[in-house]
Tab-separated table of C-alpha atoms in Angstrom:
chain	number	residue	atom	x	y	z
G	1	UNK	CA	-21.118	-26.161	-53.365
G	2	UNK	CA	-21.716	-22.474	-52.856
G	3	UNK	CA	-25.565	-22.788	-53.494
G	4	UNK	CA	-25.463	-25.720	-50.994
G	5	UNK	CA	-23.380	-24.104	-48.317
G	6	UNK	CA	-25.917	-20.847	-48.540
G	7	UNK	CA	-29.610	-23.121	-48.570
G	8	UNK	CA	-28.035	-25.083	-45.676
G	9	UNK	CA	-27.191	-21.651	-43.540
G	10	UNK	CA	-30.685	-20.035	-44.350
G	11	UNK	CA	-32.349	-23.260	-43.302
G	12	UNK	CA	-30.544	-23.083	-40.004
G	13	UNK	CA	-31.570	-19.692	-39.597
G	14	UNK	CA	-35.325	-20.035	-40.289
G	15	UNK	CA	-35.591	-23.316	-38.083
G	16	UNK	CA	-33.182	-22.033	-35.513
G	17	UNK	CA	-35.232	-18.826	-35.281
G	18	UNK	CA	-37.998	-20.971	-34.048
G	19	UNK	CA	-36.775	-21.850	-31.037
G	20	UNK	CA	-33.513	-19.080	-30.229
G	21	UNK	CA	-33.998	-15.439	-29.594
G	22	UNK	CA	-32.964	-13.624	-32.699
G	23	UNK	CA	-30.636	-10.349	-31.904
G	24	UNK	CA	-30.397	-7.678	-34.496
G	25	UNK	CA	-27.492	-5.203	-34.345
G	26	UNK	CA	-26.402	-2.459	-36.567
G	27	UNK	CA	-23.792	0.542	-37.220
G	28	UNK	CA	-24.379	3.589	-39.129
G	29	UNK	CA	-21.523	5.813	-40.524
G	30	UNK	CA	-21.829	8.937	-42.412
G	31	UNK	CA	-20.081	12.043	-42.808
G	32	UNK	CA	-19.406	15.021	-45.185
G	33	UNK	CA	-15.720	15.633	-46.414
G	34	UNK	CA	-14.698	18.705	-48.314
G	35	UNK	CA	-11.172	18.215	-50.231
G	36	UNK	CA	-8.939	21.032	-51.440
G	37	UNK	CA	-6.318	19.403	-53.900
G	38	UNK	CA	-3.089	21.832	-54.518
G	39	UNK	CA	-4.324	22.404	-58.101
G	40	UNK	CA	-7.809	22.338	-59.612
G	41	UNK	CA	-11.448	22.738	-57.815
G	42	UNK	CA	-12.567	21.829	-54.423
G	43	UNK	CA	-15.079	18.986	-54.063
G	44	UNK	CA	-17.457	18.097	-51.326
G	45	UNK	CA	-19.064	14.697	-50.648
G	46	UNK	CA	-20.816	12.310	-48.557
G	47	UNK	CA	-17.842	10.507	-47.058
G	48	UNK	CA	-16.890	8.793	-43.671
G	49	UNK	CA	-13.088	8.742	-42.300
G	50	UNK	CA	-12.869	5.163	-42.561
G	51	UNK	CA	-16.014	3.352	-44.274
G	52	UNK	CA	-16.287	5.612	-46.931
G	53	UNK	CA	-19.164	4.747	-49.181
G	54	UNK	CA	-20.333	2.340	-46.634
G	55	UNK	CA	-23.284	3.846	-44.814
G	56	UNK	CA	-24.930	1.426	-42.777
G	57	UNK	CA	-24.207	-2.617	-41.737
G	58	UNK	CA	-26.786	-4.652	-40.268
G	59	UNK	CA	-26.629	-7.876	-38.679
G	60	UNK	CA	-29.123	-10.797	-37.159
G	61	UNK	CA	-27.754	-13.564	-34.980
G	62	UNK	CA	-29.313	-16.661	-33.689
G	63	UNK	CA	-27.804	-18.206	-30.895
G	64	UNK	CA	-29.315	-21.535	-29.188
G	65	UNK	CA	-27.310	-23.644	-27.011
G	66	UNK	CA	-24.626	-25.077	-29.035
G	67	UNK	CA	-25.883	-23.618	-32.648
G	68	UNK	CA	-26.230	-20.319	-33.978
G	69	UNK	CA	-26.326	-18.495	-37.324
G	70	UNK	CA	-25.520	-15.164	-38.430
G	71	UNK	CA	-26.561	-12.641	-41.672
G	72	UNK	CA	-24.167	-9.916	-41.915
G	73	UNK	CA	-25.033	-7.111	-44.874
G	74	UNK	CA	-24.090	-3.760	-45.494
G	75	UNK	CA	-25.691	-0.793	-47.317
G	76	UNK	CA	-23.258	1.672	-49.594
G	77	UNK	CA	-23.714	5.043	-50.902
G	78	UNK	CA	-23.565	3.776	-54.417
G	79	UNK	CA	-26.638	3.282	-57.083
G	80	UNK	CA	-25.102	0.353	-58.860
G	81	UNK	CA	-23.913	-1.309	-55.554
G	82	UNK	CA	-26.399	-0.414	-52.714
G	83	UNK	CA	-26.893	-3.726	-51.072
G	84	UNK	CA	-23.632	-5.914	-50.184
G	85	UNK	CA	-24.168	-9.358	-48.502
G	86	UNK	CA	-20.913	-9.664	-46.628
G	87	UNK	CA	-21.725	-13.352	-45.209
G	88	UNK	CA	-24.255	-15.849	-43.993
G	89	UNK	CA	-23.065	-18.748	-42.029
G	90	UNK	CA	-24.148	-21.290	-39.430
G	91	UNK	CA	-21.819	-22.898	-36.560
G	92	UNK	CA	-22.013	-25.471	-33.926
G	93	UNK	CA	-20.032	-26.628	-30.902
G	94	UNK	CA	-18.684	-30.353	-30.058
G	95	UNK	CA	-17.070	-31.552	-26.800
G	96	UNK	CA	-18.198	-29.128	-24.412
G	97	UNK	CA	-17.565	-26.070	-26.739
G	98	UNK	CA	-14.217	-26.856	-27.011
G	99	UNK	CA	-14.744	-27.449	-30.870
G	100	UNK	CA	-16.291	-24.919	-32.972
G	101	UNK	CA	-17.232	-25.532	-36.810
G	102	UNK	CA	-18.656	-22.660	-38.973
G	103	UNK	CA	-20.298	-23.390	-42.006
G	104	UNK	CA	-21.298	-20.832	-45.072
G	105	UNK	CA	-20.023	-17.497	-46.377
G	106	UNK	CA	-18.256	-16.514	-43.280
G	107	UNK	CA	-17.540	-13.056	-42.558
G	108	UNK	CA	-16.071	-12.973	-39.080
G	109	UNK	CA	-12.127	-13.868	-38.691
G	110	UNK	CA	-11.017	-15.886	-35.964
G	111	UNK	CA	-8.017	-15.114	-36.136
G	112	UNK	CA	-7.506	-11.251	-36.745
G	113	UNK	CA	-4.025	-8.928	-35.744
G	114	UNK	CA	-5.139	-6.008	-33.586
G	115	UNK	CA	-3.679	-2.933	-34.639
G	116	UNK	CA	-5.408	-0.580	-37.034
G	117	UNK	CA	-4.950	-2.826	-40.235
G	118	UNK	CA	-6.845	-5.628	-38.656
G	119	UNK	CA	-5.321	-8.265	-41.022
G	120	UNK	CA	-7.139	-11.604	-41.307
G	121	UNK	CA	-7.468	-14.311	-43.846
G	122	UNK	CA	-9.972	-16.658	-42.638
G	123	UNK	CA	-13.085	-15.135	-43.610
G	124	UNK	CA	-13.416	-17.795	-46.382
G	125	UNK	CA	-16.814	-19.084	-48.156
G	126	UNK	CA	-16.514	-22.668	-46.837
G	127	UNK	CA	-16.157	-23.675	-43.431
G	128	UNK	CA	-13.888	-23.580	-40.472
G	129	UNK	CA	-12.865	-25.788	-37.708
G	130	UNK	CA	-11.339	-23.950	-34.069
G	131	UNK	CA	-10.500	-26.138	-31.335
G	132	UNK	CA	-9.769	-24.849	-27.550
G	133	UNK	CA	-6.665	-26.973	-26.901
G	134	UNK	CA	-5.927	-28.281	-23.303
G	135	UNK	CA	-3.334	-25.470	-22.767
G	136	UNK	CA	-5.071	-22.494	-21.629
G	137	UNK	CA	-5.491	-19.485	-23.770
G	138	UNK	CA	-4.281	-21.345	-27.040
G	139	UNK	CA	-6.537	-21.983	-29.862
G	140	UNK	CA	-6.063	-23.629	-33.257
G	141	UNK	CA	-7.510	-24.302	-36.455
G	142	UNK	CA	-8.054	-24.616	-40.105
G	143	UNK	CA	-10.538	-22.723	-42.895
G	144	UNK	CA	-11.276	-24.209	-45.969
G	145	UNK	CA	-12.390	-22.213	-48.825
G	146	UNK	CA	-14.851	-24.203	-50.861
G	147	UNK	CA	-15.101	-22.212	-54.119
G	148	UNK	CA	-15.772	-24.127	-57.243
G	149	UNK	CA	-12.360	-25.971	-57.036
G	150	UNK	CA	-11.773	-29.646	-57.722
G	151	UNK	CA	-10.715	-31.632	-54.827
G	152	UNK	CA	-7.172	-31.608	-55.462
G	153	UNK	CA	-6.907	-27.813	-55.384
G	154	UNK	CA	-9.861	-27.576	-52.770
G	155	UNK	CA	-7.183	-28.746	-50.099
G	156	UNK	CA	-4.424	-26.604	-51.363
G	157	UNK	CA	-6.984	-23.678	-50.147
G	158	UNK	CA	-6.434	-24.118	-46.671
G	159	UNK	CA	-5.706	-21.260	-43.887
G	160	UNK	CA	-4.233	-22.401	-40.712
G	161	UNK	CA	-4.390	-20.328	-37.812
G	162	UNK	CA	-3.342	-19.830	-34.044
G	163	UNK	CA	-3.863	-17.620	-31.453
G	164	UNK	CA	-2.767	-17.584	-27.549
G	165	UNK	CA	-3.905	-15.288	-24.995
G	166	UNK	CA	-1.630	-15.119	-21.615
G	167	UNK	CA	-1.982	-12.801	-18.512
G	168	UNK	CA	1.081	-10.480	-20.136
G	169	UNK	CA	0.726	-10.574	-23.853
G	170	UNK	CA	-1.431	-12.192	-26.777
G	171	UNK	CA	-0.410	-13.112	-30.183
G	172	UNK	CA	-2.426	-14.528	-33.171
G	173	UNK	CA	-0.702	-15.939	-36.600
G	174	UNK	CA	-2.519	-17.460	-40.028
G	175	UNK	CA	-1.014	-19.006	-43.251
G	176	UNK	CA	-3.126	-19.535	-46.451
G	177	UNK	CA	-1.662	-22.189	-48.250
G	178	UNK	CA	-3.652	-20.538	-51.419
G	179	UNK	CA	-3.181	-17.365	-53.141
G	180	UNK	CA	0.694	-17.830	-53.588
G	181	UNK	CA	1.012	-17.999	-49.685
G	182	UNK	CA	0.065	-15.074	-47.749
G	183	UNK	CA	0.855	-14.768	-43.785
G	184	UNK	CA	-0.139	-12.824	-40.803
G	185	UNK	CA	1.032	-12.138	-37.400
G	186	UNK	CA	0.507	-9.774	-34.526
G	187	UNK	CA	1.702	-9.498	-30.949
G	188	UNK	CA	0.593	-7.482	-28.022
G	189	UNK	CA	2.033	-6.681	-24.833
G	190	UNK	CA	-0.450	-5.888	-22.217
G	191	UNK	CA	1.963	-6.438	-18.683
G	192	UNK	CA	2.013	-2.677	-18.025
G	193	UNK	CA	-1.123	-0.731	-17.019
G	194	UNK	CA	-0.053	2.481	-18.754
G	195	UNK	CA	0.239	1.132	-22.158
G	196	UNK	CA	-2.732	1.657	-23.842
G	197	UNK	CA	-1.060	-0.470	-26.784
G	198	UNK	CA	2.242	-1.959	-27.606
G	199	UNK	CA	2.120	-4.011	-30.613
G	200	UNK	CA	3.530	-5.443	-33.879
G	201	UNK	CA	1.199	-6.894	-36.913
G	202	UNK	CA	2.694	-7.734	-40.422
G	203	UNK	CA	1.380	-9.215	-43.720
G	204	UNK	CA	3.548	-11.332	-46.163
G	205	UNK	CA	1.849	-11.561	-49.515
G	206	UNK	CA	2.518	-13.847	-52.272
G	207	UNK	CA	5.629	-15.225	-50.402
G	208	UNK	CA	5.629	-18.085	-52.966
G	209	UNK	CA	6.448	-15.691	-55.665
G	210	UNK	CA	8.461	-13.521	-53.667
G	211	UNK	CA	10.746	-12.340	-56.161
G	212	UNK	CA	7.984	-11.213	-58.872
G	213	UNK	CA	5.424	-9.902	-56.466
G	214	UNK	CA	6.079	-10.613	-52.693
G	215	UNK	CA	5.032	-8.351	-50.276
G	216	UNK	CA	6.044	-7.603	-46.414
G	217	UNK	CA	3.996	-4.851	-44.973
G	218	UNK	CA	4.969	-4.527	-41.120
G	219	UNK	CA	3.463	-2.060	-38.222
G	220	UNK	CA	4.501	-1.128	-34.648
G	221	UNK	CA	2.609	1.062	-32.326
G	222	UNK	CA	3.316	1.967	-28.858
G	223	UNK	CA	0.832	4.192	-26.690
G	224	UNK	CA	1.638	5.309	-23.065
G	225	UNK	CA	-0.628	7.122	-20.867
G	226	UNK	CA	1.536	9.971	-19.284
G	227	UNK	CA	-1.402	11.813	-17.345
G	228	UNK	CA	-5.202	10.674	-16.767
G	229	UNK	CA	-6.105	12.478	-19.647
G	230	UNK	CA	-2.590	12.814	-22.131
G	231	UNK	CA	-1.728	9.647	-23.764
G	232	UNK	CA	1.657	9.474	-26.225
G	233	UNK	CA	1.470	7.264	-29.282
G	234	UNK	CA	4.285	6.418	-31.821
G	235	UNK	CA	3.434	4.297	-35.126
G	236	UNK	CA	6.194	2.730	-37.208
G	237	UNK	CA	5.474	1.361	-40.338
G	238	UNK	CA	7.679	-0.283	-42.818
G	239	UNK	CA	7.063	-2.070	-46.749
G	240	UNK	CA	9.312	-4.334	-48.389
G	241	UNK	CA	8.839	-6.151	-51.681
G	242	UNK	CA	10.872	-8.783	-53.504
G	243	UNK	CA	10.769	-7.116	-56.864
G	244	UNK	CA	14.087	-5.184	-56.548
G	245	UNK	CA	12.341	-2.401	-58.682
G	246	UNK	CA	10.159	-1.513	-55.582
G	247	UNK	CA	11.907	0.419	-53.384
G	248	UNK	CA	11.030	0.003	-49.612
G	249	UNK	CA	8.299	2.241	-47.571
G	250	UNK	CA	8.499	3.825	-44.608
G	251	UNK	CA	6.404	5.541	-41.947
G	252	UNK	CA	6.786	7.597	-38.746
G	253	UNK	CA	4.229	9.086	-37.184
G	254	UNK	CA	3.841	10.604	-33.461
G	255	UNK	CA	0.720	11.795	-32.081
G	256	UNK	CA	-1.045	12.497	-28.758
G	257	UNK	CA	-4.519	12.523	-27.730
G	258	UNK	CA	-5.613	14.605	-24.783
G	259	UNK	CA	-9.148	14.060	-22.994
G	260	UNK	CA	-10.321	17.534	-22.622
G	261	UNK	CA	-13.792	16.694	-20.714
G	262	UNK	CA	-14.934	13.218	-20.040
G	263	UNK	CA	-16.910	12.828	-23.388
G	264	UNK	CA	-14.308	15.500	-25.574
G	265	UNK	CA	-10.676	14.008	-26.566
G	266	UNK	CA	-8.445	16.329	-28.750
G	267	UNK	CA	-6.099	14.200	-31.303
G	268	UNK	CA	-3.085	15.299	-33.022
G	269	UNK	CA	-1.018	13.077	-35.650
G	270	UNK	CA	2.282	14.135	-37.273
G	271	UNK	CA	3.190	11.864	-40.283
G	272	UNK	CA	6.327	11.338	-42.204
G	273	UNK	CA	6.469	8.978	-44.806
G	274	UNK	CA	8.197	7.787	-48.031
G	275	UNK	CA	7.317	5.150	-50.534
G	276	UNK	CA	10.382	4.975	-52.227
G	277	UNK	CA	13.144	4.548	-49.854
G	278	UNK	CA	13.543	8.137	-49.010
G	279	UNK	CA	14.041	9.368	-52.537
G	280	UNK	CA	11.065	11.673	-51.609
G	281	UNK	CA	9.202	12.311	-48.087
G	282	UNK	CA	5.669	13.127	-47.709
G	283	UNK	CA	4.105	15.141	-44.653
G	284	UNK	CA	0.864	15.483	-43.181
G	285	UNK	CA	-0.591	17.251	-40.172
G	286	UNK	CA	-3.809	15.650	-38.526
G	287	UNK	CA	-5.643	17.050	-35.522
G	288	UNK	CA	-9.379	15.904	-34.781
G	289	UNK	CA	-11.677	16.016	-32.024
G	290	UNK	CA	-14.074	13.462	-31.071
G	291	UNK	CA	-17.113	13.662	-28.840
G	292	UNK	CA	-18.011	10.487	-27.073
G	293	UNK	CA	-21.689	9.510	-27.498
G	294	UNK	CA	-21.013	6.613	-24.748
G	295	UNK	CA	-21.761	3.139	-26.096
G	296	UNK	CA	-24.036	4.681	-28.760
G	297	UNK	CA	-21.024	6.329	-30.834
G	298	UNK	CA	-19.327	9.370	-31.412
G	299	UNK	CA	-19.425	12.723	-33.434
G	300	UNK	CA	-16.003	13.704	-34.815
G	301	UNK	CA	-14.663	16.964	-36.765
G	302	UNK	CA	-11.227	16.524	-38.601
G	303	UNK	CA	-8.946	18.528	-40.514
G	304	UNK	CA	-5.672	17.117	-42.776
G	305	UNK	CA	-3.065	19.015	-44.346
G	306	UNK	CA	-0.805	16.795	-46.404
G	307	UNK	CA	2.508	17.751	-48.180
G	308	UNK	CA	3.257	15.256	-50.961
G	309	UNK	CA	6.692	15.490	-51.663
G	310	UNK	CA	7.119	18.518	-49.151
G	311	UNK	CA	5.600	20.522	-51.789
G	312	UNK	CA	2.010	22.123	-52.311
G	313	UNK	CA	-0.335	20.980	-49.389
G	314	UNK	CA	-3.540	19.870	-49.913
G	315	UNK	CA	-6.650	20.002	-47.555
G	316	UNK	CA	-9.160	17.960	-46.084
G	317	UNK	CA	-11.918	18.839	-43.720
G	318	UNK	CA	-14.477	16.208	-42.563
G	319	UNK	CA	-17.357	15.742	-40.009
G	320	UNK	CA	-19.392	12.828	-39.240
G	321	UNK	CA	-20.929	10.547	-36.750
G	322	UNK	CA	-20.467	6.753	-35.786
G	323	UNK	CA	-23.808	5.219	-34.091
G	324	UNK	CA	-22.776	1.652	-32.805
G	325	UNK	CA	-25.710	0.132	-30.899
G	326	UNK	CA	-28.847	-0.270	-32.229
């Protein structure tokens, strides 16, 4: 099944390229990090603050009226895994673009939460149907993971999703029947201009086996623009587990962002957390600055001091760049 899907998508890319413009895109991530642990030797390496070993992401997209295809790849700073194929798939529209059918190894999720974790479940190797309902702003659909399953098992590997966009808020949800039942949900309030973010996201994993291995992770974040230059941010996080041997986890992270100059912004986060129900508490102080390159990308310089269990500190110093427009 997978070979048939890949061949069909490759054929769609090659034939579509004859009649449509191919759009190439890419993002470059690189940086250097110095780690100073509480005990032991310091280490320095090539590492990006968010992407880690991923150094380059390239995409090729074909669009032609009601048809399209995409090739999504990554290059990684590892000799044994230098190239990674994230996805290769095609899509077409029906009923005046109310229905979209995607087929192949799909790397772009349709139902994604919008806080930092960006939870999603529908980047499957199979096919996905999306339907824009007559109700403005409401979309629903389902994704089917083909894999190497029997037909009976195939229909259990289904992800249902929905999103709704309103002038005051937007929300998204998805539920995976397979993998012991996984769930994601996100909600963002957009009705106040001064709120840079006001949302919640959650992910439930292994809900069908809750008492053995189930988990529920919740994050809330609000950001308020106090002045034109100053924004205050508060992030909260909670983790709960069905297995009573696992203690709940909590996170409290207030922060500020101050625009010094039009391209230069300073950030400061204070982080307090516990992974064992406050039997112990961890703390971290994380200042950094970013220099915007406009639509091209940014440069950053960061420092972080961590105090696990409020004991000996660990230090991290990092510098890097992100190029997102080529």
